[in-house]
Coordinates of C-alpha atoms in Angstrom, one line a residue:
M1374 CA -86.4 15.0 -57.9
S1375 CA -88.5 12.3 -56.2
A1376 CA -92.1 11.9 -57.1
A1377 CA -94.5 14.4 -55.6
V1378 CA -96.3 13.2 -52.5
T1379 CA -99.9 14.2 -52.2
E1380 CA -100.9 15.3 -48.7
T1381 CA -104.5 15.5 -47.5
R1382 CA -105.1 18.1 -44.8
R1383 CA -108.2 19.3 -43.0
F1384 CA -109.2 22.9 -42.9
E1385 CA -109.3 24.9 -39.7
A1386 CA -112.0 23.7 -37.3
E1387 CA -114.7 26.1 -38.3
V1388 CA -113.8 26.4 -42.0
E1389 CA -116.3 23.8 -43.2
Q1390 CA -119.1 25.9 -41.6
V1391 CA -117.7 29.0 -43.3
L1392 CA -117.6 27.3 -46.7
K1393 CA -121.2 26.2 -46.3
L1394 CA -122.2 29.8 -45.4
V1395 CA -120.4 31.3 -48.4
T1396 CA -121.9 28.8 -50.8
H1397 CA -125.5 29.4 -49.6
S1398 CA -125.4 33.1 -48.8
L1399 CA -124.0 34.2 -52.2
Y1400 CA -126.6 32.4 -54.3
S1401 CA -128.1 35.7 -55.5
H1402 CA -124.7 37.2 -56.4
K1403 CA -122.9 34.3 -57.9
E1404 CA -120.8 36.4 -60.3
I1405 CA -119.0 38.1 -57.4
F1406 CA -116.6 35.2 -57.4
L1407 CA -114.9 36.6 -60.5
R1408 CA -114.4 40.0 -58.9
E1409 CA -112.8 38.4 -55.8
L1410 CA -110.4 36.2 -57.8
I1411 CA -109.4 39.1 -60.1
S1412 CA -108.8 41.3 -57.0
N1413 CA -106.5 38.6 -55.5
A1414 CA -104.6 38.4 -58.7
S1415 CA -104.2 42.1 -58.9
D1416 CA -102.9 42.2 -55.3
A1417 CA -100.4 39.5 -56.3
C1418 CA -99.1 41.5 -59.2
D1419 CA -98.9 44.7 -57.0
K1420 CA -96.8 42.8 -54.4
L1421 CA -94.3 41.5 -57.0
R1422 CA -94.0 44.8 -58.6
F1423 CA -93.0 46.3 -55.3
E1424 CA -90.6 43.5 -54.2
A1425 CA -89.0 43.7 -57.7
I1426 CA -87.9 47.3 -57.0
A1427 CA -85.3 46.0 -54.4
N1428 CA -84.8 42.6 -56.2
P1429 CA -85.3 42.9 -60.0
A1430 CA -84.4 39.2 -60.5
L1431 CA -87.8 38.3 -59.0
S1432 CA -89.5 39.5 -62.2
E1433 CA -87.4 37.1 -64.2
G1434 CA -87.2 39.6 -67.1
D1435 CA -91.0 39.6 -67.4
S1436 CA -92.3 42.8 -66.0
D1437 CA -95.4 42.7 -68.1
Y1438 CA -97.8 42.0 -65.3
R1439 CA -101.1 40.6 -66.4
I1440 CA -104.2 38.6 -65.5
E1441 CA -105.5 36.0 -67.9
I1442 CA -108.9 34.2 -68.0
E1443 CA -109.4 31.1 -70.1
I1444 CA -112.4 28.9 -70.6
D1445 CA -112.5 25.2 -71.6
K1446 CA -116.0 24.2 -72.5
A1447 CA -115.2 20.6 -73.0
A1448 CA -113.6 20.3 -69.5
R1449 CA -116.2 22.7 -68.0
T1450 CA -113.4 24.8 -66.4
L1451 CA -112.7 28.5 -66.0
T1452 CA -109.1 29.3 -65.2
L1453 CA -107.8 32.7 -63.9
S1454 CA -104.1 33.1 -63.8
D1455 CA -101.6 35.9 -63.0
N1456 CA -97.8 36.3 -63.1
G1457 CA -97.6 38.0 -59.7
I1458 CA -95.8 37.1 -56.5
G1459 CA -97.1 33.5 -56.2
M1460 CA -96.9 31.5 -53.0
T1461 CA -94.7 28.9 -51.2
R1462 CA -96.2 25.8 -49.7
D1463 CA -96.3 27.3 -46.3
E1464 CA -98.0 30.4 -47.6
V1465 CA -100.6 28.3 -49.4
I1466 CA -101.4 26.5 -46.1
E1467 CA -101.5 29.8 -44.3
N1468 CA -103.5 31.8 -46.8
I1469 CA -105.7 29.2 -48.5
G1470 CA -106.0 26.5 -45.9
T1471 CA -107.1 28.9 -43.2
V1472 CA -110.2 31.1 -43.5
A1473 CA -110.3 34.4 -41.6
R1474 CA -107.7 32.9 -39.1
S1475 CA -108.1 34.6 -35.7
G1476 CA -111.5 36.1 -36.7
T1477 CA -113.2 32.9 -37.8
R1478 CA -114.9 32.3 -34.5
R1479 CA -116.1 35.9 -34.2
F1480 CA -117.3 35.6 -37.8
L1481 CA -119.4 32.5 -37.1
E1482 CA -120.8 34.2 -33.9
S1483 CA -121.8 37.2 -36.0
L1484 CA -124.0 35.3 -38.4
S1485 CA -127.6 36.2 -38.4
G1486 CA -129.2 33.9 -40.9
D1487 CA -130.1 36.8 -43.1
A1488 CA -128.5 36.2 -46.5
R1489 CA -127.9 39.8 -47.3
K1490 CA -126.3 40.6 -43.9
D1491 CA -124.2 37.5 -43.9
T1492 CA -123.0 38.2 -47.4
A1493 CA -121.6 41.5 -46.1
L1494 CA -119.9 39.7 -43.3
I1495 CA -118.2 37.4 -45.7
G1496 CA -116.5 40.5 -47.2
Q1497 CA -115.7 41.9 -43.8
F1498 CA -113.9 38.7 -42.8
G1499 CA -111.8 38.3 -45.9
V1500 CA -113.0 35.0 -47.2
G1501 CA -113.6 36.2 -50.8
F1502 CA -111.4 33.4 -52.3
Y1503 CA -114.0 30.9 -51.2
S1504 CA -116.7 32.5 -53.2
A1505 CA -115.3 30.3 -56.0
F1506 CA -117.2 27.4 -54.4
V1507 CA -120.5 29.1 -55.2
V1508 CA -120.1 28.1 -58.8
A1509 CA -117.5 25.4 -58.7
D1510 CA -117.7 21.9 -57.1
K1511 CA -113.9 21.7 -57.2
V1512 CA -111.2 24.3 -57.2
T1513 CA -107.6 23.7 -58.3
L1514 CA -104.8 26.2 -57.5
V1515 CA -101.3 26.0 -58.9
T1516 CA -98.7 28.5 -57.7
R1517 CA -95.0 29.2 -57.8
R1518 CA -93.4 31.9 -55.7
A1519 CA -91.3 34.5 -57.6
G1520 CA -87.7 33.6 -57.3
A1521 CA -88.4 29.9 -56.5
D1522 CA -87.3 27.0 -58.7
A1523 CA -89.8 25.4 -61.1
G1524 CA -89.9 22.3 -59.0
D1525 CA -91.0 24.2 -55.9
A1526 CA -94.4 25.0 -57.3
V1527 CA -97.4 23.8 -55.3
R1528 CA -100.7 22.3 -56.4
W1529 CA -103.7 22.7 -54.0
E1530 CA -107.2 21.3 -54.6
S1531 CA -110.4 21.1 -52.7
T1532 CA -114.1 20.3 -53.2
G1533 CA -114.9 22.7 -50.3
S1534 CA -116.1 19.8 -48.1
G1535 CA -113.7 20.3 -45.2
E1536 CA -110.5 18.9 -46.7
Y1537 CA -107.9 19.8 -49.3
T1538 CA -104.9 18.2 -50.9
I1539 CA -101.6 19.8 -51.4
E1540 CA -98.5 18.5 -53.3
S1541 CA -95.3 19.8 -55.0
T1542 CA -95.4 20.1 -58.8
N1543 CA -93.4 21.7 -61.6
E1544 CA -94.4 25.0 -63.1
A1545 CA -92.4 26.9 -65.7
G1546 CA -93.6 30.4 -64.8
R1547 CA -94.1 32.3 -61.6
G1548 CA -97.5 33.3 -60.3
T1549 CA -100.8 31.6 -59.5
S1550 CA -103.6 30.0 -61.5
V1551 CA -107.0 29.1 -60.1
T1552 CA -109.1 26.6 -62.0
L1553 CA -112.8 26.3 -61.3
H1554 CA -114.5 23.1 -62.2
L1555 CA -117.9 24.5 -62.7
K1556 CA -121.1 22.9 -61.4
P1557 CA -123.6 21.5 -64.0
E1558 CA -126.0 24.4 -63.6
E1559 CA -123.3 27.1 -64.1
D1560 CA -123.1 27.1 -67.9
E1561 CA -123.3 30.9 -68.2
F1562 CA -119.7 31.2 -66.9
L1563 CA -118.5 29.0 -69.8
E1564 CA -119.5 31.7 -72.3
P1565 CA -116.7 34.2 -73.0
W1566 CA -119.1 37.0 -73.7
R1567 CA -120.7 36.6 -70.3
V1568 CA -117.3 36.6 -68.5
R1569 CA -116.2 39.7 -70.5
T1570 CA -119.4 41.5 -69.4
L1571 CA -118.7 40.7 -65.8
V1572 CA -115.1 41.9 -66.1
G1573 CA -116.4 45.2 -67.5
K1574 CA -119.0 45.4 -64.7
Y1575 CA -116.8 44.6 -61.7
S1576 CA -113.1 44.9 -62.7
D1577 CA -112.7 47.4 -65.4
H1578 CA -110.8 49.7 -63.0
I1579 CA -108.0 47.1 -62.3
A1580 CA -104.7 48.7 -63.2
F1581 CA -103.3 45.5 -64.8
P1582 CA -104.4 44.1 -68.1
I1583 CA -107.1 41.4 -67.8
R1584 CA -106.7 39.4 -71.0
M1585 CA -108.9 36.8 -72.6
P1586 CA -108.4 34.8 -75.9
K1587 CA -109.8 36.8 -78.8
E1588 CA -113.2 35.7 -80.0
N1589 CA -114.1 35.0 -83.6
H1590 CA -117.5 36.7 -83.3
A1591 CA -120.0 37.8 -80.6
P1592 CA -123.6 36.6 -80.2
Q1593 CA -126.2 38.5 -82.2
D1594 CA -129.3 37.6 -80.1
D1595 CA -130.7 34.9 -77.8
D1596 CA -131.0 32.4 -80.7
A1597 CA -127.7 33.2 -82.3
E1598 CA -124.7 31.0 -82.1
K1599 CA -122.6 31.8 -79.0
P1600 CA -118.9 32.9 -79.4
A1601 CA -116.6 30.3 -80.9
E1602 CA -113.8 28.7 -79.0
A1603 CA -111.0 31.1 -78.1
A1604 CA -108.1 31.7 -80.5
S1605 CA -104.5 31.3 -79.3
D1606 CA -103.8 35.1 -79.0
F1607 CA -105.1 37.3 -76.2
E1608 CA -106.7 40.7 -76.0
T1609 CA -107.2 43.1 -73.1
V1610 CA -110.8 43.3 -71.9
N1611 CA -110.6 46.0 -69.2
H1612 CA -109.5 49.6 -69.2
A1613 CA -106.2 48.5 -67.6
S1614 CA -105.2 51.9 -66.1
A1615 CA -105.2 53.1 -62.5
L1616 CA -108.7 54.5 -61.9
W1617 CA -107.4 57.4 -59.8
T1618 CA -105.3 58.6 -62.6
R1619 CA -108.3 59.1 -64.9
P1620 CA -110.1 62.4 -65.1
K1621 CA -113.1 62.6 -62.8
S1622 CA -115.2 63.7 -65.8
E1623 CA -114.7 60.2 -67.3
L1624 CA -115.8 58.3 -64.2
K1625 CA -119.2 57.3 -63.1
D1626 CA -120.4 56.4 -59.6
E1627 CA -120.4 52.8 -60.6
D1628 CA -116.6 53.1 -61.4
Y1629 CA -115.9 54.4 -58.0
Q1630 CA -118.1 51.9 -56.3
G1631 CA -116.4 49.0 -58.1
F1632 CA -112.9 50.3 -57.3
Y1633 CA -113.8 50.6 -53.6
K1634 CA -114.9 47.0 -53.5
H1635 CA -111.7 45.9 -55.1
A1636 CA -109.4 48.1 -53.0
A1637 CA -111.1 47.5 -49.7
H1638 CA -112.1 43.9 -50.4
A1639 CA -115.5 45.0 -49.4
Y1640 CA -119.1 43.9 -50.1
D1641 CA -120.8 47.1 -48.8
E1642 CA -121.2 50.2 -50.9
P1643 CA -119.1 53.2 -50.0
L1644 CA -121.1 56.0 -48.3
A1645 CA -119.1 58.8 -50.0
W1646 CA -115.7 59.5 -51.6
T1647 CA -113.4 62.3 -52.5
H1648 CA -111.1 62.2 -55.5
N1649 CA -108.4 65.0 -55.7
R1650 CA -105.2 65.9 -57.5
V1651 CA -102.7 68.2 -55.7
E1652 CA -100.0 69.9 -57.7
G1653 CA -97.3 72.4 -56.6
N1654 CA -94.2 71.9 -54.4
Q1655 CA -95.3 68.3 -54.3
S1656 CA -97.8 66.4 -56.4
Y1657 CA -100.1 63.5 -55.4
T1658 CA -103.5 62.1 -56.1
S1659 CA -105.8 60.8 -53.5
L1660 CA -109.0 58.8 -53.7
L1661 CA -110.6 58.4 -50.2
F1662 CA -113.7 56.4 -49.3
L1663 CA -116.0 56.3 -46.3
P1664 CA -117.3 52.7 -45.7
T1665 CA -120.9 52.0 -44.9
Q1666 CA -120.1 49.6 -42.1
A1667 CA -117.2 48.9 -39.8
P1668 CA -114.9 45.9 -40.4
F1669 CA -115.3 43.2 -37.8
D1670 CA -112.0 43.9 -36.1
M1671 CA -112.3 47.7 -35.9
A1672 CA -112.5 47.5 -32.1
F1673 CA -109.7 44.9 -31.8
S1674 CA -107.1 45.9 -34.5
G1675 CA -104.0 47.7 -33.4
R1676 CA -104.0 51.5 -33.8
D1677 CA -100.4 51.5 -35.0
E1678 CA -100.6 48.8 -37.7
R1679 CA -103.6 49.7 -39.8
K1680 CA -104.6 48.8 -43.3
G1681 CA -107.0 50.5 -45.6
L1682 CA -105.0 53.4 -47.2
K1683 CA -102.7 52.1 -49.9
L1684 CA -99.6 54.2 -50.8
Y1685 CA -98.5 54.2 -54.5
I1686 CA -95.6 56.0 -55.9
R1687 CA -95.9 56.8 -59.6
R1688 CA -98.5 54.0 -59.9
V1689 CA -96.3 51.4 -58.2
F1690 CA -97.9 49.9 -55.0
I1691 CA -95.6 50.4 -52.1
M1692 CA -97.5 49.5 -48.9
D1693 CA -100.5 49.8 -46.7
A1694 CA -99.6 53.0 -45.0
S1695 CA -102.7 54.2 -43.1
E1696 CA -100.7 54.9 -39.9
Q1697 CA -98.3 57.3 -41.7
L1698 CA -100.9 59.0 -44.0
L1699 CA -103.8 59.5 -41.6
P1700 CA -104.2 60.0 -37.9
S1701 CA -105.5 57.0 -35.9
Y1702 CA -109.0 58.5 -35.4
L1703 CA -109.5 58.4 -39.2
R1704 CA -108.5 54.8 -39.5
F1705 CA -111.8 53.8 -41.0
V1706 CA -110.9 55.6 -44.3
R1707 CA -110.2 53.4 -47.3
G1708 CA -108.5 54.3 -50.6
V1709 CA -105.3 55.1 -52.3
V1710 CA -102.7 57.9 -52.4
D1711 CA -100.3 58.1 -55.3
S1712 CA -97.3 60.4 -54.9
D1713 CA -95.0 61.7 -57.7
D1714 CA -92.3 62.8 -55.4
L1715 CA -91.5 60.1 -52.8
P1716 CA -88.6 57.6 -53.7
L1717 CA -89.7 54.2 -54.8
N1718 CA -87.5 52.5 -52.2
V1719 CA -89.2 54.4 -49.3
S1720 CA -89.6 52.5 -46.1
R1721 CA -91.9 52.9 -43.1
E1722 CA -89.1 54.5 -41.1
I1723 CA -88.5 57.0 -43.9
L1724 CA -92.2 57.7 -44.2
Q1725 CA -92.3 58.6 -40.5
E1726 CA -89.5 61.1 -40.9
N1727 CA -90.3 62.5 -44.3
R1728 CA -91.5 66.1 -44.5
L1729 CA -93.5 65.5 -47.7
V1730 CA -95.4 62.7 -45.9
Q1731 CA -96.4 65.1 -43.1
Q1732 CA -97.8 67.5 -45.7
I1733 CA -99.7 64.7 -47.4
R1734 CA -101.0 63.6 -44.0
S1735 CA -102.2 67.1 -43.2
G1736 CA -103.9 67.4 -46.6
L1737 CA -105.6 64.0 -46.4
T1738 CA -106.9 64.8 -42.9
K1739 CA -108.4 68.0 -44.2
R1740 CA -109.9 66.2 -47.2
T1741 CA -111.5 63.6 -44.9
L1742 CA -112.9 66.2 -42.5
D1743 CA -114.2 68.2 -45.5
L1744 CA -116.0 65.1 -46.8
L1745 CA -117.5 64.4 -43.4
D1746 CA -118.7 68.1 -43.1
S1747 CA -120.3 67.8 -46.5
L1748 CA -122.0 64.6 -45.6
A1749 CA -123.3 65.9 -42.3
S1750 CA -124.6 69.1 -43.9
D1751 CA -126.2 67.7 -47.1
Q1752 CA -126.9 64.0 -46.5
K1753 CA -128.0 63.6 -42.9
E1754 CA -129.3 60.1 -43.3
K1755 CA -125.9 58.9 -44.7
Y1756 CA -124.0 60.8 -42.0
D1757 CA -126.1 59.1 -39.3
T1758 CA -125.2 55.7 -40.9
F1759 CA -121.5 56.7 -40.8
F1760 CA -121.6 57.9 -37.2
K1761 CA -123.4 54.8 -36.0
A1762 CA -120.5 52.7 -37.4
F1763 CA -117.5 55.0 -36.7
G1764 CA -118.6 57.7 -34.3
S1765 CA -116.7 56.2 -31.4
V1766 CA -113.5 56.1 -33.4
L1767 CA -114.0 59.7 -34.6
K1768 CA -114.3 60.9 -31.0
E1769 CA -110.7 59.9 -30.4
G1770 CA -109.7 62.9 -32.4
I1771 CA -110.9 65.3 -29.7
A1772 CA -107.9 64.2 -27.6
E1773 CA -105.5 63.4 -30.5
D1774 CA -105.8 66.3 -32.9
F1775 CA -105.8 69.6 -31.0
G1776 CA -105.5 71.6 -34.3
N1777 CA -108.8 70.1 -35.6
K1778 CA -110.6 69.7 -32.3
E1779 CA -113.3 72.3 -33.1
R1780 CA -114.0 70.7 -36.5
I1781 CA -114.2 67.2 -35.0
A1782 CA -116.5 68.5 -32.2
K1783 CA -118.8 69.9 -34.8
L1784 CA -119.1 66.4 -36.3
L1785 CA -119.9 64.6 -33.1
R1786 CA -123.5 63.4 -32.4
F1787 CA -125.1 62.4 -29.1
A1788 CA -128.4 61.2 -27.7
S1789 CA -130.1 63.8 -25.5
T1790 CA -133.1 64.3 -23.2
K1791 CA -134.8 65.9 -26.3
S1792 CA -134.0 63.2 -28.8
E1793 CA -135.9 60.0 -29.5
G1794 CA -134.2 56.8 -28.2
S1795 CA -130.6 56.0 -27.9
A1796 CA -129.6 57.1 -31.5
A1797 CA -126.8 59.7 -31.5
S1798 CA -128.5 62.4 -33.5
V1799 CA -127.9 65.7 -31.7
S1800 CA -124.9 67.9 -32.6
L1801 CA -123.4 70.5 -30.4
D1802 CA -124.7 73.1 -32.8
D1803 CA -128.2 71.6 -32.5
Y1804 CA -127.9 71.8 -28.7
I1805 CA -126.8 75.4 -28.7
A1806 CA -129.6 76.4 -31.1
R1807 CA -132.1 75.1 -28.5
M1808 CA -130.5 76.7 -25.5
Q1809 CA -132.8 78.7 -23.2
D1810 CA -132.3 82.5 -22.8
G1811 CA -129.4 83.2 -20.6
Q1812 CA -128.1 79.6 -20.7
E1813 CA -124.3 79.5 -21.2
T1814 CA -123.6 75.8 -20.3
I1815 CA -123.8 72.7 -22.4
W1816 CA -124.9 70.1 -19.9
Y1817 CA -124.2 66.4 -20.2
V1818 CA -124.2 63.2 -18.1
T1819 CA -122.0 60.1 -18.5
A1820 CA -123.1 56.6 -17.6
D1821 CA -122.6 52.9 -18.5
S1822 CA -125.7 52.6 -20.7
Y1823 CA -128.3 54.7 -22.4
A1824 CA -131.0 53.7 -19.8
A1825 CA -128.7 54.7 -16.9
A1826 CA -128.0 58.1 -18.5
A1827 CA -131.6 58.9 -19.5
N1828 CA -132.9 58.0 -16.0
S1829 CA -130.1 59.5 -14.0
P1830 CA -131.4 61.3 -10.9
Q1831 CA -129.0 64.1 -11.5
L1832 CA -131.0 65.2 -14.5
E1833 CA -134.3 65.8 -12.7
A1834 CA -134.0 69.5 -11.9
L1835 CA -132.7 70.4 -15.3
K1836 CA -135.4 68.3 -17.1
S1837 CA -138.1 70.0 -14.9
R1838 CA -136.8 73.4 -16.1
G1839 CA -136.8 72.2 -19.7
I1840 CA -133.0 72.3 -20.0
E1841 CA -131.6 69.8 -22.5
V1842 CA -128.9 67.3 -21.3
L1843 CA -126.6 65.3 -23.6
L1844 CA -126.6 61.6 -22.7
M1845 CA -123.1 60.1 -23.1
F1846 CA -122.9 56.3 -22.5
E1847 CA -120.1 55.0 -24.7
R1848 CA -116.8 53.9 -23.0
I1849 CA -114.9 56.7 -24.8
D1850 CA -117.3 59.5 -23.8
E1851 CA -115.8 60.2 -20.4
W1852 CA -112.4 60.5 -21.9
V1853 CA -113.7 62.7 -24.6
S1854 CA -115.5 65.0 -22.2
G1855 CA -112.3 65.4 -20.2
H1856 CA -110.7 67.0 -23.3
L1857 CA -113.7 68.9 -24.6
N1858 CA -114.2 71.7 -22.1
E1859 CA -115.9 74.1 -24.3
Y1860 CA -117.4 74.5 -27.8
T1861 CA -117.8 77.9 -29.6
G1862 CA -117.4 79.7 -26.3
K1863 CA -119.9 77.5 -24.4
K1864 CA -118.7 75.5 -21.4
L1865 CA -119.4 71.8 -21.2
R1866 CA -120.3 70.5 -17.7
N1867 CA -121.2 67.2 -16.2
V1868 CA -124.5 67.4 -14.3
A1869 CA -123.1 65.0 -11.7
K1870 CA -120.2 67.3 -10.8
G1871 CA -120.1 70.6 -8.8
D1872 CA -123.0 72.8 -8.1
I1873 CA -126.0 73.4 -10.4
Q1874 CA -126.5 77.0 -11.5
L1875 CA -129.5 78.5 -9.8
S1876 CA -131.5 81.7 -10.3
D1877 CA -131.8 84.1 -7.3
E1878 CA -135.2 82.8 -6.5
E1879 CA -134.0 79.2 -6.6
K1880 CA -131.0 80.1 -4.5
Q1881 CA -133.3 81.5 -1.8
Q1882 CA -135.5 78.4 -2.0
R1883 CA -132.5 76.1 -1.5
E1884 CA -131.2 78.1 1.4
D1885 CA -134.6 77.8 3.1
A1886 CA -134.6 74.0 2.4
E1887 CA -131.2 73.7 3.8
K1888 CA -132.2 75.4 7.0
S1889 CA -135.3 73.2 7.5
A1890 CA -133.4 70.0 6.5
A1891 CA -130.4 70.7 8.7
P1892 CA -131.4 68.1 11.4
I1893 CA -131.9 65.2 8.9
V1894 CA -128.6 66.2 7.1
E1895 CA -126.7 65.9 10.3
R1896 CA -128.4 62.7 11.3
M1897 CA -127.5 61.1 7.9
K1898 CA -123.9 62.2 8.3
S1899 CA -123.8 60.5 11.6
L1900 CA -125.5 57.3 10.4
L1901 CA -123.3 56.9 7.3
G1902 CA -120.0 58.0 8.8
D1903 CA -117.0 57.6 6.5
K1904 CA -119.1 56.0 3.8
V1905 CA -119.8 59.5 2.4
R1906 CA -117.6 62.6 2.3
D1907 CA -120.6 64.9 3.0
V1908 CA -124.4 65.0 2.9
K1909 CA -126.1 68.0 1.3
V1910 CA -129.5 69.2 0.3
S1911 CA -129.8 68.8 -3.5
A1912 CA -130.7 71.3 -6.2
R1913 CA -130.7 68.5 -8.7
L1914 CA -133.5 66.2 -7.4
T1915 CA -137.2 66.6 -7.9
E1916 CA -138.3 62.9 -7.8
S1917 CA -135.6 60.7 -6.4
A1918 CA -134.6 60.4 -2.8
A1919 CA -130.8 60.9 -3.2
C1920 CA -127.9 60.9 -5.7
L1921 CA -124.1 60.8 -5.7
V1922 CA -122.2 63.9 -6.9
L1923 CA -118.5 64.7 -7.3
D1924 CA -116.3 67.8 -7.2
E1925 CA -115.9 69.7 -10.5
Y1926 CA -112.6 68.2 -11.5
E1927 CA -112.9 64.7 -9.9
M1928 CA -112.9 61.6 -12.0
A1929 CA -116.4 60.5 -12.7
L1930 CA -117.6 57.3 -11.0
H1931 CA -118.3 55.8 -14.4
M1932 CA -114.7 56.4 -15.5
Q1933 CA -113.4 55.0 -12.2
R1934 CA -115.2 51.8 -12.9
L1935 CA -113.8 51.6 -16.4
M1936 CA -110.3 52.2 -15.2
R1937 CA -110.6 49.5 -12.5
A1938 CA -112.0 47.1 -15.0
A1939 CA -108.9 47.7 -17.1
G1940 CA -106.6 46.9 -14.2
Q1941 CA -105.7 50.4 -13.3
D1942 CA -105.2 51.5 -9.7
V1943 CA -107.7 54.4 -9.2
P1944 CA -107.5 56.4 -6.0
S1945 CA -111.0 56.3 -4.5
Q1946 CA -112.7 58.9 -2.4
A1947 CA -116.0 58.7 -0.6
P1948 CA -118.7 60.5 -2.7
V1949 CA -121.0 63.3 -1.6
L1950 CA -124.6 62.3 -1.1
E1951 CA -127.2 64.8 -2.1
I1952 CA -130.7 64.3 -0.7
N1953 CA -134.2 65.5 -1.5
P1954 CA -135.8 66.5 1.8
E1955 CA -139.3 66.3 0.3
H1956 CA -139.0 62.7 -0.7
S1957 CA -141.0 60.2 1.4
L1958 CA -138.0 58.0 2.2
I1959 CA -136.1 61.0 3.6
K1960 CA -139.1 62.1 5.6
R1961 CA -139.5 58.5 6.9
L1962 CA -135.9 58.5 8.1
S1963 CA -136.5 61.8 9.8
D1964 CA -139.5 60.4 11.7
T1965 CA -137.8 57.1 12.6
E1966 CA -136.9 56.9 16.2
D1967 CA -135.5 53.3 16.2
A1968 CA -131.7 53.7 15.7
A1969 CA -131.2 50.4 14.0
Q1970 CA -134.0 50.9 11.6
A1971 CA -132.8 54.5 10.9
G1972 CA -129.3 53.1 10.1
D1973 CA -130.7 50.5 7.7
L1974 CA -132.8 53.2 6.0
A1975 CA -129.8 55.5 5.6
L1976 CA -127.8 52.7 4.1
V1977 CA -130.6 51.7 1.7
I1978 CA -130.8 55.3 0.5
L1979 CA -127.1 55.4 -0.1
D1980 CA -127.1 52.1 -1.9
Q1981 CA -130.0 53.2 -4.1
A1982 CA -128.0 56.2 -5.1
R1983 CA -125.1 54.0 -6.0
L1984 CA -127.3 51.7 -8.1
A1985 CA -128.9 54.7 -9.9
E1986 CA -125.6 55.9 -11.2
G1987 CA -124.6 52.4 -12.4
G1988 CA -122.3 51.4 -9.6
Q1989 CA -122.0 48.0 -7.8
L1990 CA -122.8 47.4 -4.2
D1991 CA -120.0 46.2 -1.9
D1992 CA -122.5 43.8 -0.2
P1993 CA -125.6 43.1 -2.2
S1994 CA -126.8 40.5 0.3
A1995 CA -126.8 43.0 3.1
F1996 CA -128.7 45.5 0.9
L1997 CA -131.4 42.9 0.2
R1998 CA -131.7 42.0 3.9
R1999 CA -132.1 45.7 4.8
M2000 CA -134.7 46.2 2.0
N2001 CA -136.7 43.1 3.1
A2002 CA -136.6 44.2 6.7
L2003 CA -137.9 47.7 5.8
L2004 CA -140.6 46.2 3.5
R2005 CA -141.8 44.0 6.3

């Protein structure tokens, strides 16, 4: 074989910025680098163990998967190696030479300058490998893909300054080793006792043995001699068993939190978790976590190819199988499922058809909803945190999961005319508990923003009567409301659709108002022509001059705009204009004899109603001209 040629390559355009961010944001959590590298090594062993099921030759007769850590004080290096799947040259360039790939730009745009928040973003964007540069001024990686020849190994090296070198090399064994050339001020990571402590703190739950050379003795106190150089034989320094297989009585919160960070490659703490063992016709163990914050690509990731819930069969990692094991509206869940009954060679196609998988899916859905119920009932502050991050995803379940629609509806939260600010804090049960005597309807309004919803003219009459209205302003809310017609026997109604319920006294007052306003109603119909379907006296308005309303089952104007923005062809129909005859603008129109001025005034009133519900004007310039003319 010819001599290896060293190639120098530049990182992706933004990578140097990312590396600087990682180096400077993790200064208070330096030791996290070890957790990240061990997690990567564990994933590599998992991947090989799975691939070796179909191709046993890949394990080369060595199925004793392990992770080893060695320290060389003289060379000032810490080396972490595994005998997992390894990488080819192309895979090294793809996985190591590129940071966060398609998400890098969004990552950089998300940076706040706050070290704590930016540290969380690092975890969200999957750049954990680069935490090595927090403690090292050079990182050397040597890897050989399982099944490849010894001469096909690859050596990668970088100082984290924007470039890296890559070359072919010879390596007898498969797997990957990462050598950190430690900075002068990082002596603590040259002490075996310190590294052992960190393994116990962050990685004790790793299912593969983490081994270090045996020590001759341990330090006695601060002045005592530190551990001697490692002997040639190794010992396991972690628990080395799958955490979910251990009894819950043996596990502490710290154990679960550490496992979550490993399994989800996360920096945030989990909000809550549920650990269960099911036995009977089929047996499986599940450990499910609710994250504290949404991953950066939650809104962009495909609903059909989701990661986060790992499927194991008899402790062997098979695949990320979120789409088979949980419905799409619970795609925020992280964790593991370990089945005793599924075949080891199971494929995604088999999973989709397998009756046992459907039973597991049903059980996991129930477990997750139970966990959310518990959080909502007993830890309101945590549930508010969850809903802020994942509420819009959970809402999808109203349309997707008919069998659990009532349970999901109970978990939803909204802003309302009786809540403070835009925070979604009002449940449907809260609303019902505050209903007025005789009220049988849950009222809501949809809009493009909180301000548009809270200040909608359609709310005025209900607010004046003290009736609470839910304010829905997320994109998904109109879709959700179309599938949630009632809750515990109470009808949900949009205040902008159909007629408002009136008492006998109010009905009489409206009839009287309609009679006295009949001339102005007819005049506005004539002035506006086919721009409106009808003009009516409003039972909704107390302060505004006019508002637009729709028929009971007509698509909301807010939804029509969203559909058009998505490129959909939406049949349009002229709206109904409701007017408040007592408003000064309506009275002014009634008293105006000049036909041209009256026409301008009628169009201004219509355009104001469009703007109030968040719509766009067909001709903003004409609106401004009319407004200016009337003001003059």
